């Protein structure tokens, strides 16, 4: 038997999508730092989920889900970042769109494709994944420039995706408490995002491995989410399960006789 937890639907839900472009590499590096600080201050909470992606075209592609925010609150959230873009319009541009979607239809693929084709999910690379959790402290003022530089260099290799709903550092207290009582690697509770790089081109695998090593060295004990990971990861016991692994092994040895 299995027991599933259910939760009330949010009063509002939808998608905020945007493309932010910098005209030069130098401007893009500044933009990355600015956006990471903005994320830490305004988006790292239980109103926001999904992802944003950094690419070699010097763009940030934003595809975020939101919940329990009305139009005024959405405007207030993004105002500081949009004002900064406007003040520097000589080197930056931003196109954005808010799509309100009934909360009970948010995961209805057929409904979304019919009613809101502009936000329908795109196919992602599936041949090879590398991922790693990024602790919230890497987004703090003393580390954020270094993180921005890492992202810039990695984005020259391939798209760099930050999946913010796979890090729980900004989650509601109740959600963090629930997660701490599961087998999931406890480091997810300190993670602001899961960084993912993937490819369908086998010739790119070594380049992605090298790019991801830089992030892993910045947070060597962070680990990752096993459903979006390299399945031949070294030290997978600690990487996937963290401090929970010894107890999981003990339970397996007690009840699994295979």
Short mmCIF file of C-alpha atoms in Angstrom, two decimals:
data_model
loop_
_atom_site.label_atom_id
_atom_site.label_comp_id
_atom_site.label_asym_id
_atom_site.label_seq_id
_atom_site.Cartn_x
_atom_site.Cartn_y
_atom_site.Cartn_z
CA UNK A 1 0.00 0.00 0.00
CA UNK A 2 1.08 3.57 -0.67
CA UNK A 3 -0.12 6.81 0.87
CA UNK A 4 0.00 10.01 -1.16
CA UNK A 5 0.00 13.48 0.35
CA UNK A 6 -2.28 15.98 -1.38
CA UNK A 7 -2.36 19.75 -1.09
CA UNK A 8 -4.93 22.47 -1.82
CA UNK A 9 -4.64 24.02 -5.27
CA UNK A 10 -3.12 27.52 -5.34
CA UNK A 11 -5.45 30.45 -5.90
CA UNK A 12 -3.47 31.52 -8.98
CA UNK A 13 -0.95 29.80 -11.21
CA UNK A 14 0.78 30.31 -14.50
CA UNK A 15 3.99 30.74 -16.42
CA UNK A 16 6.40 33.66 -16.57
CA UNK A 17 8.59 33.33 -19.63
CA UNK A 18 11.20 35.73 -20.91
CA UNK A 19 14.33 36.05 -22.98
CA UNK A 20 17.03 38.42 -21.76
CA UNK A 21 19.85 39.19 -24.20
CA UNK A 22 23.21 40.89 -23.77
CA UNK A 23 24.98 42.43 -26.77
CA UNK A 24 28.52 41.45 -25.74
CA UNK A 25 30.30 38.77 -23.74
CA UNK A 26 31.38 41.34 -21.15
CA UNK A 27 27.82 42.60 -20.76
CA UNK A 28 26.59 39.03 -20.42
CA UNK A 29 28.94 38.35 -17.52
CA UNK A 30 27.57 41.41 -15.72
CA UNK A 31 24.02 40.30 -16.53
CA UNK A 32 24.64 36.84 -15.06
CA UNK A 33 25.76 38.29 -11.76
CA UNK A 34 22.84 40.72 -11.64
CA UNK A 35 20.32 37.98 -12.39
CA UNK A 36 21.74 35.57 -9.81
CA UNK A 37 21.40 38.22 -7.11
CA UNK A 38 17.87 38.98 -8.28
CA UNK A 39 17.02 35.27 -8.12
CA UNK A 40 18.34 35.00 -4.57
CA UNK A 41 16.38 38.03 -3.39
CA UNK A 42 13.08 37.64 -5.24
CA UNK A 43 12.62 34.17 -6.74
CA UNK A 44 14.10 31.78 -4.19
CA UNK A 45 10.80 31.11 -2.42
CA UNK A 46 7.77 28.84 -2.60
CA UNK A 47 5.99 30.99 -5.21
CA UNK A 48 8.39 30.02 -8.02
CA UNK A 49 9.52 26.84 -9.73
CA UNK A 50 10.82 25.28 -12.96
CA UNK A 51 13.92 26.67 -14.65
CA UNK A 52 16.00 29.26 -16.44
CA UNK A 53 18.74 28.50 -18.95
CA UNK A 54 21.95 30.27 -19.92
CA UNK A 55 23.27 29.83 -23.46
CA UNK A 56 26.16 30.70 -25.76
CA UNK A 57 24.01 33.31 -27.50
CA UNK A 58 24.46 35.48 -24.39
CA UNK A 59 20.86 34.93 -23.40
CA UNK A 60 18.94 33.90 -20.31
CA UNK A 61 15.83 31.95 -21.27
CA UNK A 62 13.36 32.05 -18.39
CA UNK A 63 10.53 29.53 -18.10
CA UNK A 64 9.20 29.74 -14.56
CA UNK A 65 6.00 28.50 -13.00
CA UNK A 66 4.39 30.67 -10.35
CA UNK A 67 1.66 30.12 -7.80
CA UNK A 68 -0.39 32.28 -5.41
CA UNK A 69 0.71 35.57 -6.96
CA UNK A 70 -1.70 38.10 -8.44
CA UNK A 71 -0.88 40.53 -11.26
CA UNK A 72 0.27 43.27 -8.90
CA UNK A 73 2.56 40.92 -6.99
CA UNK A 74 4.05 39.58 -10.23
CA UNK A 75 4.76 43.12 -11.41
CA UNK A 76 6.35 44.03 -8.08
CA UNK A 77 8.53 40.92 -8.12
CA UNK A 78 10.06 41.59 -11.53
CA UNK A 79 10.16 45.38 -11.32
CA UNK A 80 13.72 45.72 -9.91
CA UNK A 81 15.23 43.50 -12.60
CA UNK A 82 13.24 45.04 -15.43
CA UNK A 83 14.16 48.55 -14.28
CA UNK A 84 17.84 47.57 -14.30
CA UNK A 85 17.47 46.25 -17.86
CA UNK A 86 15.72 49.46 -18.92
CA UNK A 87 18.50 51.62 -17.43
CA UNK A 88 21.04 49.66 -19.48
CA UNK A 89 19.00 49.30 -22.67
CA UNK A 90 22.06 50.11 -24.77
CA UNK A 91 23.44 46.63 -24.05
CA UNK A 92 20.44 44.58 -22.83
CA UNK A 93 16.97 43.70 -24.04
CA UNK A 94 14.16 41.70 -22.43
CA UNK A 95 10.97 40.26 -23.87
CA UNK A 96 8.59 38.72 -21.34
CA UNK A 97 5.11 37.26 -21.12
CA UNK A 98 2.84 36.17 -18.29
CA UNK A 99 0.44 33.33 -19.04
CA UNK A 100 -2.19 32.65 -16.40
CA UNK A 101 -3.28 29.00 -16.35
CA UNK A 102 -5.97 27.39 -14.18
CA UNK A 103 -4.15 25.55 -11.40
CA UNK A 104 -6.07 22.32 -12.01
CA UNK A 105 -4.93 22.34 -15.66
CA UNK A 106 -1.26 23.12 -15.08
CA UNK A 107 -0.12 19.54 -15.69
CA UNK A 108 -2.73 18.70 -18.32
CA UNK A 109 -0.47 18.31 -21.38
CA UNK A 110 -3.29 18.17 -23.95
CA UNK A 111 -5.00 21.26 -22.47
CA UNK A 112 -1.75 23.26 -22.42
CA UNK A 113 -0.83 22.33 -25.99
CA UNK A 114 -4.30 23.35 -27.21
CA UNK A 115 -4.92 26.51 -25.18
CA UNK A 116 -1.38 27.75 -24.50
CA UNK A 117 0.94 26.38 -27.21
CA UNK A 118 3.48 29.12 -26.47
CA UNK A 119 4.29 27.51 -23.11
CA UNK A 120 4.14 23.85 -24.14
CA UNK A 121 7.20 21.93 -22.97
CA UNK A 122 10.02 21.47 -25.47
CA UNK A 123 11.97 18.26 -25.93
CA UNK A 124 15.14 18.05 -23.86
CA UNK A 125 18.31 16.10 -24.51
CA UNK A 126 18.10 12.59 -23.17
CA UNK A 127 21.30 10.79 -24.20
CA UNK A 128 23.54 12.19 -21.47
CA UNK A 129 22.88 14.15 -18.29
CA UNK A 130 25.15 15.75 -15.75
CA UNK A 131 23.69 17.54 -12.74
CA UNK A 132 24.74 18.93 -9.39
CA UNK A 133 23.09 20.85 -6.59
CA UNK A 134 24.22 24.42 -6.05
CA UNK A 135 24.04 25.48 -2.38
CA UNK A 136 22.41 28.81 -1.64
CA UNK A 137 25.66 30.19 -0.22
CA UNK A 138 27.15 30.24 -3.76
CA UNK A 139 24.56 32.93 -4.60
CA UNK A 140 25.63 35.16 -1.72
CA UNK A 141 27.47 38.41 -2.43
CA UNK A 142 30.93 37.05 -1.65
CA UNK A 143 30.58 34.14 -4.10
CA UNK A 144 28.14 35.30 -6.78
CA UNK A 145 30.74 36.80 -9.14
CA UNK A 146 32.64 33.52 -9.14
CA UNK A 147 29.41 31.60 -9.84
CA UNK A 148 28.58 33.97 -12.71
CA UNK A 149 32.02 33.35 -14.22
CA UNK A 150 31.53 29.59 -13.98
CA UNK A 151 28.18 29.85 -15.75
CA UNK A 152 29.63 32.05 -18.48
CA UNK A 153 32.43 29.60 -19.26
CA UNK A 154 30.12 26.58 -19.14
CA UNK A 155 27.58 28.29 -21.42
CA UNK A 156 30.24 28.50 -24.14
CA UNK A 157 30.14 24.67 -24.20
CA UNK A 158 26.40 24.00 -23.99
CA UNK A 159 23.18 25.25 -22.42
CA UNK A 160 23.31 25.51 -18.63
CA UNK A 161 19.95 24.95 -16.95
CA UNK A 162 19.09 25.91 -13.37
CA UNK A 163 16.09 23.89 -12.15
CA UNK A 164 15.01 25.78 -9.09
CA UNK A 165 12.22 23.44 -8.02
CA UNK A 166 14.80 20.70 -7.45
CA UNK A 167 16.51 22.72 -4.74
CA UNK A 168 14.65 23.40 -1.51
CA UNK A 169 16.67 26.18 0.14
CA UNK A 170 13.81 28.63 -0.42
CA UNK A 171 10.94 26.22 0.19
CA UNK A 172 8.26 26.52 2.85
CA UNK A 173 9.30 25.24 6.27
CA UNK A 174 6.69 22.46 6.16
CA UNK A 175 8.02 21.24 2.81
CA UNK A 176 11.56 21.11 4.16
CA UNK A 177 10.40 19.21 7.22
CA UNK A 178 8.57 16.66 5.08
CA UNK A 179 11.62 16.16 2.88
CA UNK A 180 13.93 15.72 5.86
CA UNK A 181 11.86 12.66 6.80
CA UNK A 182 12.47 10.95 3.46
CA UNK A 183 15.41 9.03 1.99
CA UNK A 184 16.37 11.94 -0.29
CA UNK A 185 19.88 13.34 0.05
CA UNK A 186 19.57 15.94 2.86
CA UNK A 187 21.78 18.36 0.91
CA UNK A 188 18.74 19.24 -1.19
CA UNK A 189 17.60 21.35 1.76
CA UNK A 190 20.57 23.72 1.32
CA UNK A 191 20.40 23.75 -2.48
CA UNK A 192 18.99 26.77 -4.32
CA UNK A 193 18.94 24.97 -7.67
CA UNK A 194 19.94 21.86 -9.56
CA UNK A 195 22.31 22.70 -12.39
CA UNK A 196 21.83 20.47 -15.44
CA UNK A 197 23.85 20.13 -18.62
CA UNK A 198 22.76 17.56 -21.19
CA UNK A 199 23.32 16.58 -24.79
CA UNK A 200 22.25 14.22 -27.54
CA UNK A 201 25.70 14.57 -29.15
CA UNK A 202 28.11 11.94 -27.84
CA UNK A 203 31.03 14.08 -29.02
CA UNK A 204 30.00 16.72 -26.47
CA UNK A 205 30.05 14.43 -23.44
CA UNK A 206 33.68 15.06 -22.46
CA UNK A 207 33.22 18.83 -22.83
CA UNK A 208 30.18 18.75 -20.56
CA UNK A 209 32.01 16.61 -18.03
CA UNK A 210 34.81 19.17 -17.88
CA UNK A 211 32.38 22.07 -17.58
CA UNK A 212 30.42 20.38 -14.79
CA UNK A 213 33.59 19.55 -12.87
CA UNK A 214 34.04 23.27 -12.15
CA UNK A 215 30.65 23.45 -10.42
CA UNK A 216 31.33 20.22 -8.53
CA UNK A 217 34.63 21.59 -7.27
CA UNK A 218 32.81 24.70 -6.02
CA UNK A 219 30.43 22.54 -3.95
CA UNK A 220 32.18 19.16 -3.64
CA UNK A 221 29.77 17.65 -1.13
CA UNK A 222 26.51 18.91 -2.59
CA UNK A 223 25.49 15.78 -4.47
CA UNK A 224 22.64 15.58 -6.95
CA UNK A 225 19.12 14.47 -7.75
CA UNK A 226 19.37 10.90 -8.97
CA UNK A 227 16.54 11.20 -11.53
CA UNK A 228 18.57 13.74 -13.55
CA UNK A 229 22.07 12.46 -13.02
CA UNK A 230 24.99 10.64 -14.53
CA UNK A 231 24.13 7.02 -13.73
CA UNK A 232 27.76 5.95 -13.67
CA UNK A 233 28.67 8.61 -11.13
CA UNK A 234 31.62 7.83 -8.91
CA UNK A 235 30.81 7.58 -5.21
CA UNK A 236 27.11 7.36 -6.14
CA UNK A 237 26.19 6.27 -2.62
CA UNK A 238 27.09 9.68 -1.18
CA UNK A 239 26.26 11.68 -4.32
CA UNK A 240 22.69 10.35 -4.54
CA UNK A 241 21.81 9.61 -0.92
CA UNK A 242 24.21 11.63 1.26
CA UNK A 243 24.18 10.79 4.95
CA UNK A 244 21.09 8.62 4.46
CA UNK A 245 22.99 5.89 2.63
CA UNK A 246 24.21 3.86 5.64
CA UNK A 247 20.66 3.59 7.01
CA UNK A 248 19.27 2.70 3.59
CA UNK A 249 21.89 -0.02 3.20
CA UNK A 250 21.08 -1.37 6.64
CA UNK A 251 17.37 -1.57 5.74
CA UNK A 252 18.15 -3.23 2.42
CA UNK A 253 20.34 -5.84 4.03
CA UNK A 254 17.65 -6.58 6.60
CA UNK A 255 14.67 -6.92 4.26
CA UNK A 256 16.04 -7.57 0.75
CA UNK A 257 17.42 -11.08 0.54
CA UNK A 258 18.14 -11.00 -3.20
#
